[in-house]
mmCIF file of C-alpha atoms in Angstrom:
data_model
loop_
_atom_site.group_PDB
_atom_site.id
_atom_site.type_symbol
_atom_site.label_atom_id
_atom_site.label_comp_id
_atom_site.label_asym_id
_atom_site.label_seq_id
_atom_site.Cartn_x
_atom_site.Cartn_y
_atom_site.Cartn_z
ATOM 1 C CA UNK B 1 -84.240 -5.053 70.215
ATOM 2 C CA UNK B 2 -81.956 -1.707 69.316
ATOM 3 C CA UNK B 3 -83.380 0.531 66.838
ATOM 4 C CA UNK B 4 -83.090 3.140 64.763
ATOM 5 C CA UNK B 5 -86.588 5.321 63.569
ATOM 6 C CA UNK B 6 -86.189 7.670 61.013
ATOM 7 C CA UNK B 7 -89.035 9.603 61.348
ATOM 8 C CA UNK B 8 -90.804 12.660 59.539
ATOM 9 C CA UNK B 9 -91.916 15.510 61.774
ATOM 10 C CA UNK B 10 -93.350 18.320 61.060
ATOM 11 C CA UNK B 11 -94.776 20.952 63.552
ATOM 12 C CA UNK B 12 -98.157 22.021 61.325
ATOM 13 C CA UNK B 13 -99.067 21.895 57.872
ATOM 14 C CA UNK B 14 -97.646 25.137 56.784
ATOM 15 C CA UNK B 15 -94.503 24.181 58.323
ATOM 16 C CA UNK B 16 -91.549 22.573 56.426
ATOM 17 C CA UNK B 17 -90.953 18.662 57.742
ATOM 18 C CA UNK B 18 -88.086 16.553 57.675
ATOM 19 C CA UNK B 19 -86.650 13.289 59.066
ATOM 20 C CA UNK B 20 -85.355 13.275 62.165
ATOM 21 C CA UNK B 21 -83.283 10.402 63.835
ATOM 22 C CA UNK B 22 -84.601 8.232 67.201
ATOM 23 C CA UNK B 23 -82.394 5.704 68.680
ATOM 24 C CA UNK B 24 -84.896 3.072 70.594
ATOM 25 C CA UNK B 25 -83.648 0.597 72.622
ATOM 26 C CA UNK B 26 -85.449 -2.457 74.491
ATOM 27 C CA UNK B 27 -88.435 -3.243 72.187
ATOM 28 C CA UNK B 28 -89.578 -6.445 72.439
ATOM 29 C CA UNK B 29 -90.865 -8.337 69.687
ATOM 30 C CA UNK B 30 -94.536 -9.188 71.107
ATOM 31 C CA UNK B 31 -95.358 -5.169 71.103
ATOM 32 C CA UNK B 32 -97.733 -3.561 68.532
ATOM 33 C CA UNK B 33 -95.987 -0.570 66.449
ATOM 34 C CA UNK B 34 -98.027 1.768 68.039
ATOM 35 C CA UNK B 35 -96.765 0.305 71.614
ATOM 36 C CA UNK B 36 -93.355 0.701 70.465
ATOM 37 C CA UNK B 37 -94.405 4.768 69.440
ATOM 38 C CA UNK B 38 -95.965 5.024 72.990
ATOM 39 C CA UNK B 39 -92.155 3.372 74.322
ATOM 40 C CA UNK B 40 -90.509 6.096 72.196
ATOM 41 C CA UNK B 41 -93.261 9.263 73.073
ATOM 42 C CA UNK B 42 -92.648 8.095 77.176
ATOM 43 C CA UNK B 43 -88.735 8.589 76.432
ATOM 44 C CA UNK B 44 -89.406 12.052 74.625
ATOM 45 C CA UNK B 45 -91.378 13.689 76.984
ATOM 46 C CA UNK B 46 -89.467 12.474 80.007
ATOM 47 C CA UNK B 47 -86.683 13.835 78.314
ATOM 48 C CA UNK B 48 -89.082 17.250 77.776
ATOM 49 C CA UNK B 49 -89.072 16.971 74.130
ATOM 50 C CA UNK B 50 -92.382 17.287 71.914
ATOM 51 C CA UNK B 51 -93.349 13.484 71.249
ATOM 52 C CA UNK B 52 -93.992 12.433 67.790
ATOM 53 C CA UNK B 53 -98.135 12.855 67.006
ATOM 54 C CA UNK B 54 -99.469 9.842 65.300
ATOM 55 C CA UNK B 55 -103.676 8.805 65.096
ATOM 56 C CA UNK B 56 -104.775 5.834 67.029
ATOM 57 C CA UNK B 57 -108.573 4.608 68.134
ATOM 58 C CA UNK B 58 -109.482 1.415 69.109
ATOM 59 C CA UNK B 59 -105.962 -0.883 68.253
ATOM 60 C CA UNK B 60 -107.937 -3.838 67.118
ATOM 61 C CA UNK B 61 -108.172 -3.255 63.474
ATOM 62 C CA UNK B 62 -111.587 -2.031 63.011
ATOM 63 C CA UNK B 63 -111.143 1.856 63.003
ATOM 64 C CA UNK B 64 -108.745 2.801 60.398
ATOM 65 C CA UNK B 65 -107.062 5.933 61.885
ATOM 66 C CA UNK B 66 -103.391 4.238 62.599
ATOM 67 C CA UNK B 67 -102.638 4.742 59.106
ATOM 68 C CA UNK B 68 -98.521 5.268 58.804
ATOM 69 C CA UNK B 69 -96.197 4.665 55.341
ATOM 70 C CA UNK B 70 -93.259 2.162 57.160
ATOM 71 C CA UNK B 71 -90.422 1.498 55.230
ATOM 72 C CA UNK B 72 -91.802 2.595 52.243
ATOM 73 C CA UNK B 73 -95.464 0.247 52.575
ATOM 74 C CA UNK B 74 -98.707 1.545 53.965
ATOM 75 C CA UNK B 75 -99.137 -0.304 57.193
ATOM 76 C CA UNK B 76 -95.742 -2.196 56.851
ATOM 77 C CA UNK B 77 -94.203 -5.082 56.015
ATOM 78 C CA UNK B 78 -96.994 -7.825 57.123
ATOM 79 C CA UNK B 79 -99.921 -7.764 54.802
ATOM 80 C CA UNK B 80 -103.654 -8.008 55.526
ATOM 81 C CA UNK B 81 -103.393 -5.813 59.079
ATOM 82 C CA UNK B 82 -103.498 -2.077 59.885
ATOM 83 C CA UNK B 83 -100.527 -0.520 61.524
ATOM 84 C CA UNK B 84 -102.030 -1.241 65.010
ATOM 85 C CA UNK B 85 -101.786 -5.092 64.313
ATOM 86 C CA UNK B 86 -97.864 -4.247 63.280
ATOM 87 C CA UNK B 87 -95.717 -6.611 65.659
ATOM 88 C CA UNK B 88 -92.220 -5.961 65.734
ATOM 89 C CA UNK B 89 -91.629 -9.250 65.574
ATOM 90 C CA UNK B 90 -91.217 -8.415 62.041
ATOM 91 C CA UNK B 91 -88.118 -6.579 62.017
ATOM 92 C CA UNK B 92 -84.711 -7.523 63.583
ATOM 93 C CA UNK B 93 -82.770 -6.222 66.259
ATOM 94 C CA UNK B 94 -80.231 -3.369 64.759
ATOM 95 C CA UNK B 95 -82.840 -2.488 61.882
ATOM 96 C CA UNK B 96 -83.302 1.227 61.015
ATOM 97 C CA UNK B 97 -87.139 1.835 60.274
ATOM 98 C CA UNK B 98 -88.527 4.210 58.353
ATOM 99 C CA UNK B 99 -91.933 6.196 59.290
ATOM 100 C CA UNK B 100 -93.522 8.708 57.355
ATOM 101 C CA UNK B 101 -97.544 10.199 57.260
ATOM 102 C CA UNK B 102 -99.202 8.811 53.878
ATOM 103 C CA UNK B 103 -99.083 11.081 51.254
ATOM 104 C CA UNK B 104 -101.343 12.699 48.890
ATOM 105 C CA UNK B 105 -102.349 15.688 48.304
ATOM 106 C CA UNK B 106 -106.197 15.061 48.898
ATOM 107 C CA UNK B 107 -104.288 13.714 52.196
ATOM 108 C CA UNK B 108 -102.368 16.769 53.849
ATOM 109 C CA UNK B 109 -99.777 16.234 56.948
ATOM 110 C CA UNK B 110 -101.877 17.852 60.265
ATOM 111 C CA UNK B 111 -98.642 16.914 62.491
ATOM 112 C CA UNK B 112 -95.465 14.915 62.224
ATOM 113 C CA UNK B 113 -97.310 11.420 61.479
ATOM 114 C CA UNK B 114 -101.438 12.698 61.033
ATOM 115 C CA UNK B 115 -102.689 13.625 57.719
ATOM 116 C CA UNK B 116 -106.189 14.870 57.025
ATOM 117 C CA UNK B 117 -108.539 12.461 55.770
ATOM 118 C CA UNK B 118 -111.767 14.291 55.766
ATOM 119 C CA UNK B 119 -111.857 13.425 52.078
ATOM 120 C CA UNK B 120 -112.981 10.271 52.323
ATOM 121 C CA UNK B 121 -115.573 11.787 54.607
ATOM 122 C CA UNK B 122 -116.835 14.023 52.189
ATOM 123 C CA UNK B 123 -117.130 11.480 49.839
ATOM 124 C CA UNK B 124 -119.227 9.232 51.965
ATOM 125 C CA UNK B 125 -121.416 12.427 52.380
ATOM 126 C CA UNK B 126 -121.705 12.828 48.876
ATOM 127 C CA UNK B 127 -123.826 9.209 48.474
ATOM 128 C CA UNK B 128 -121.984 6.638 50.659
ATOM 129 C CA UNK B 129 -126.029 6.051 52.317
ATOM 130 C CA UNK B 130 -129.147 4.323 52.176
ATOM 131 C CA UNK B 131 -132.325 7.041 52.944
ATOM 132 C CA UNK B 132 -134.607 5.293 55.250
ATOM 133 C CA UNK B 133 -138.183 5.368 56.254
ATOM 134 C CA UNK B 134 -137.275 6.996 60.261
ATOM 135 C CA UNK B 135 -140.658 8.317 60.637
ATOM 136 C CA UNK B 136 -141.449 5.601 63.127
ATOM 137 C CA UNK B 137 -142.487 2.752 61.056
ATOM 138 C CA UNK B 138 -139.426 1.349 59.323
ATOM 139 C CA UNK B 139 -139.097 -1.269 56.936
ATOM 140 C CA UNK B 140 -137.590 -4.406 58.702
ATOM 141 C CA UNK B 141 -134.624 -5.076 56.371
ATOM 142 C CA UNK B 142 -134.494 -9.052 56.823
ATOM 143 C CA UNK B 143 -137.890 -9.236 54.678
ATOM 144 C CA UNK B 144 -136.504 -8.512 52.161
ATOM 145 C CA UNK B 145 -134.739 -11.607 50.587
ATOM 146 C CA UNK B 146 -131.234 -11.475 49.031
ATOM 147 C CA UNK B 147 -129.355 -14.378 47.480
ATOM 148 C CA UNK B 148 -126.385 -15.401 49.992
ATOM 149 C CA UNK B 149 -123.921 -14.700 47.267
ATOM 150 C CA UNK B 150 -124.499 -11.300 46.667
ATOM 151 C CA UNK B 151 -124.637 -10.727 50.845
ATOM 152 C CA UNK B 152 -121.279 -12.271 50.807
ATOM 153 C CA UNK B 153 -120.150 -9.861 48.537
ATOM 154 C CA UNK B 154 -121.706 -6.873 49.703
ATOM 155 C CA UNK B 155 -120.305 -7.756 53.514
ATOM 156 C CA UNK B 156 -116.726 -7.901 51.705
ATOM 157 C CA UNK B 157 -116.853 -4.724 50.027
ATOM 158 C CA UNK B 158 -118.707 -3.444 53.655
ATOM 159 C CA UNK B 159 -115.174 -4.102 55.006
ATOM 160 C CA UNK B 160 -113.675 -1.573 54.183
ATOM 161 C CA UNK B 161 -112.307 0.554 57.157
ATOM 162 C CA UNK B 162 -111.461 4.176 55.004
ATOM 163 C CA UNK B 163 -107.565 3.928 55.890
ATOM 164 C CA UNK B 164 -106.333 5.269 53.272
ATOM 165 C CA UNK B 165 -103.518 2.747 52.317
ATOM 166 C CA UNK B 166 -104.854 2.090 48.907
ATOM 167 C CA UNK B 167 -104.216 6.092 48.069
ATOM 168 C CA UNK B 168 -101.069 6.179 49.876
ATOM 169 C CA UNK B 169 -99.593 3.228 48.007
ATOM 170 C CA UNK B 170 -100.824 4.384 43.900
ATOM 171 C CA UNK B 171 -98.538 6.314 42.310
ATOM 172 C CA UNK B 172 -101.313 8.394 41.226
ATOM 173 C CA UNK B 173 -102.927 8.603 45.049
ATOM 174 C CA UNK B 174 -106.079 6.933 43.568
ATOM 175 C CA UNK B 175 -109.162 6.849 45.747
ATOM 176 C CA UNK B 176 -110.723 4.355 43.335
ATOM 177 C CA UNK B 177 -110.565 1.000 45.675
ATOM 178 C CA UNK B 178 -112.466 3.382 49.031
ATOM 179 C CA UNK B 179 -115.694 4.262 46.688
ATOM 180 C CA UNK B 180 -116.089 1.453 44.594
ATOM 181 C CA UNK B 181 -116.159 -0.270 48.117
ATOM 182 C CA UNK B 182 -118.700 1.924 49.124
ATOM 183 C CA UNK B 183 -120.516 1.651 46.144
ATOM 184 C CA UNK B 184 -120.213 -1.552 45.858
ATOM 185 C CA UNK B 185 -121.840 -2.556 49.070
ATOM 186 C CA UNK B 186 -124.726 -0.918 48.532
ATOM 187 C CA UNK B 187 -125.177 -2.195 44.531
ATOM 188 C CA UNK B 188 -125.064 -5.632 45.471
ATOM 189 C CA UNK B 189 -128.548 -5.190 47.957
ATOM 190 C CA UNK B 190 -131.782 -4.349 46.530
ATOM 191 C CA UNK B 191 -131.723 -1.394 49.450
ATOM 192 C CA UNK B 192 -129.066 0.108 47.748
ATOM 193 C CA UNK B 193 -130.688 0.033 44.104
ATOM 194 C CA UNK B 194 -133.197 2.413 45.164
ATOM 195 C CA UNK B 195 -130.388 5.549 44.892
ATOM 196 C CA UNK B 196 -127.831 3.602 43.044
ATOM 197 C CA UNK B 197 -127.449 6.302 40.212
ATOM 198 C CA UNK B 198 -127.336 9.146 42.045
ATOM 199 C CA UNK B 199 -125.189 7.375 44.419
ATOM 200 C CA UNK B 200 -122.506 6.251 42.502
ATOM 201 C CA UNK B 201 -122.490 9.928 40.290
ATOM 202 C CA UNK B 202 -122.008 11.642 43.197
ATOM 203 C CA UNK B 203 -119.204 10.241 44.594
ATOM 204 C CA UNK B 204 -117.105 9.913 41.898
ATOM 205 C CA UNK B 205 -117.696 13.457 41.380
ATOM 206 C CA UNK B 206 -117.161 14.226 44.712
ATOM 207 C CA UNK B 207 -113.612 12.127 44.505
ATOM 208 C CA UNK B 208 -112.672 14.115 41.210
ATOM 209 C CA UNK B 209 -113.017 17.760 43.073
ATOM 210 C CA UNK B 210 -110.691 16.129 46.657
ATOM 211 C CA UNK B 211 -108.164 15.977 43.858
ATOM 212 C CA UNK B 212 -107.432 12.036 44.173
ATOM 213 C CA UNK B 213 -105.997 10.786 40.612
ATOM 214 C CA UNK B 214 -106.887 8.379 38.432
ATOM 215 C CA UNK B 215 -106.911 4.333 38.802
ATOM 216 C CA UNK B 216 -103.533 2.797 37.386
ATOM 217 C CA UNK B 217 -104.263 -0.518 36.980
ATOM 218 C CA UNK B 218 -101.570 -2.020 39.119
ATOM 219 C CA UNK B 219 -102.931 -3.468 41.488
ATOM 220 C CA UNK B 220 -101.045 -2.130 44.489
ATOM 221 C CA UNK B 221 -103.930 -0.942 46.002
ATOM 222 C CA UNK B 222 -105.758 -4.461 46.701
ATOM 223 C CA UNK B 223 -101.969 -5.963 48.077
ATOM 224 C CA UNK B 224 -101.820 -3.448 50.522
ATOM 225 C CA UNK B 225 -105.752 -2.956 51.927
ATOM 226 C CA UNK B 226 -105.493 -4.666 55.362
ATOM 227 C CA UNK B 227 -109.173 -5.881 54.738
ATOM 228 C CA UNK B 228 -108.345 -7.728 51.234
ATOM 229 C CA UNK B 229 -110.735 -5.144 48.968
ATOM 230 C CA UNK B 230 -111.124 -6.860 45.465
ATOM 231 C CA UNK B 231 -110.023 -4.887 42.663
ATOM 232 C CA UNK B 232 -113.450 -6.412 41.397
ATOM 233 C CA UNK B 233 -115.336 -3.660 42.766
ATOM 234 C CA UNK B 234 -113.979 -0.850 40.699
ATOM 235 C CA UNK B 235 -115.302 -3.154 38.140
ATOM 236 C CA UNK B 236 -118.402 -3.279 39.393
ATOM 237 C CA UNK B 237 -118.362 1.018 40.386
ATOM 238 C CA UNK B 238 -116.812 1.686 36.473
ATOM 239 C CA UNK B 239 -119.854 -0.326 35.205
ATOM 240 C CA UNK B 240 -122.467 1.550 37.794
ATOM 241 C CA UNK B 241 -121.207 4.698 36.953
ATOM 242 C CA UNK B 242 -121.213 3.704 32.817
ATOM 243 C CA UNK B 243 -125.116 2.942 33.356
ATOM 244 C CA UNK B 244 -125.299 5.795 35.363
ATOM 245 C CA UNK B 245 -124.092 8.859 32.825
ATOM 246 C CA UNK B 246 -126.235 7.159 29.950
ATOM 247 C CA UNK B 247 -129.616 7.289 31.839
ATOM 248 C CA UNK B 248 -128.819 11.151 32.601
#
């Protein structure tokens, strides 16, 4: 396949960005997205021109850190995959592709394609944990029984990798759909009820002061998490943090 990229770069993130133009020529369609960056980086620095920074880990799906906005979508055009699981099977020979860093503000562009998600970190950090007995004699947590159901649904909330694509894709750069994963996964186990107020208080604090805005209620979030995140668990995180504020 021809191309043509259209892609932001931007040297730091005090420097002004813009899009600049990359013509791409024999991309096949079995390549991942990022294999067809690595096709267009080999061409730039051959050429001796800086190559375009974007984050990749582990290109199976599981990390989170290939988060790019293409053609106006977080991840793309397929749904239920990070970028790394991209093929370009998806686009046609001739097309003109759009790449851009996701943006938010909590979010800010590092270089050209990587943004800064320490956020979510910091958020984790806040309550995103279990406090365990490490003193050499911990509990074993299989004897503790826990209806199948609610394992189900804590391993589904679990899933969450901290992309980012559910901010980058509300028009209000909501961070709602990350915690109430991360709450969520630990309200649904008895392990997790232990610190559930402080837990859930915490974070949401902790989201409020990144500056991430408020849930909109559209939806967009859930239709473009590669791991299918339920918009049930901001349910679930709204009613947590509801119990939580009237106990204290």
């Amino acid at each position: 396949m021809k191309l043509t990229l259209q892609i932001w770069r931007q040297k730091d993130a005090k420097a002004a960005g813009k899009i600049v133009e990359y013509p791409l020529d024999g991309i096949e369609g079995d390549m991942s997205f990022l294999e067809m960056l690595d096709v267009l980086n080999e061409q730039l620095i051959n050429k001796g021109d800086e190559p375009v920074s974007f984050d990749h880990d582990c290109r199976e799906g599981i990390c989170g850190t290939c988060s790019l906005f293409i053609n106006g979508e977080a991840h793309g055009p397929d749904r239920g995959i990070p970028t790394c699981q991209l093929h370009m099977r998806m686009f046609k020979d001739g097309d003109t592709i759009f790449i851009e860093p996701f943006r938010a503000a909590a979010f800010p562009v590092i270089k050209d394609l990587v943004v800064d998600r320490s956020a979510f970190d910091r958020i984790q950090h806040a309550g995103g944990f279990i406090s365990v007995n490490t003193s050499g004699n911990p509990v074993d947590a299989n004897t503790i029984p826990i209806p199948k159901h609610d394992a189900d649904r804590a391993f589904d909330a679990a899933t969450c990798i901290g992309c980012g694509a559910c901010v980058a894709t509300c028009k209000n750069s909501s961070a709602m759909l990350f915690v109430a994963a991360k709450v969520s996964q630990f309200a649904l186990l008895p392990q997790g009820r232990v610190e559930a107020t402080d837990r859930v208080l915490n974070m949401i604090n902790q989201m409020d002061a990144e500056g991430f805005g408020n849930c909109t209620n559209t939806g967009a979030c859930e239709v473009e998490c590669p791991k299918g995140i339920s918009l049930e668990n901001i349910a679930r995180m709204n009613r947590e943090y509801l119990s939580a504020s009237l106990k204290g």
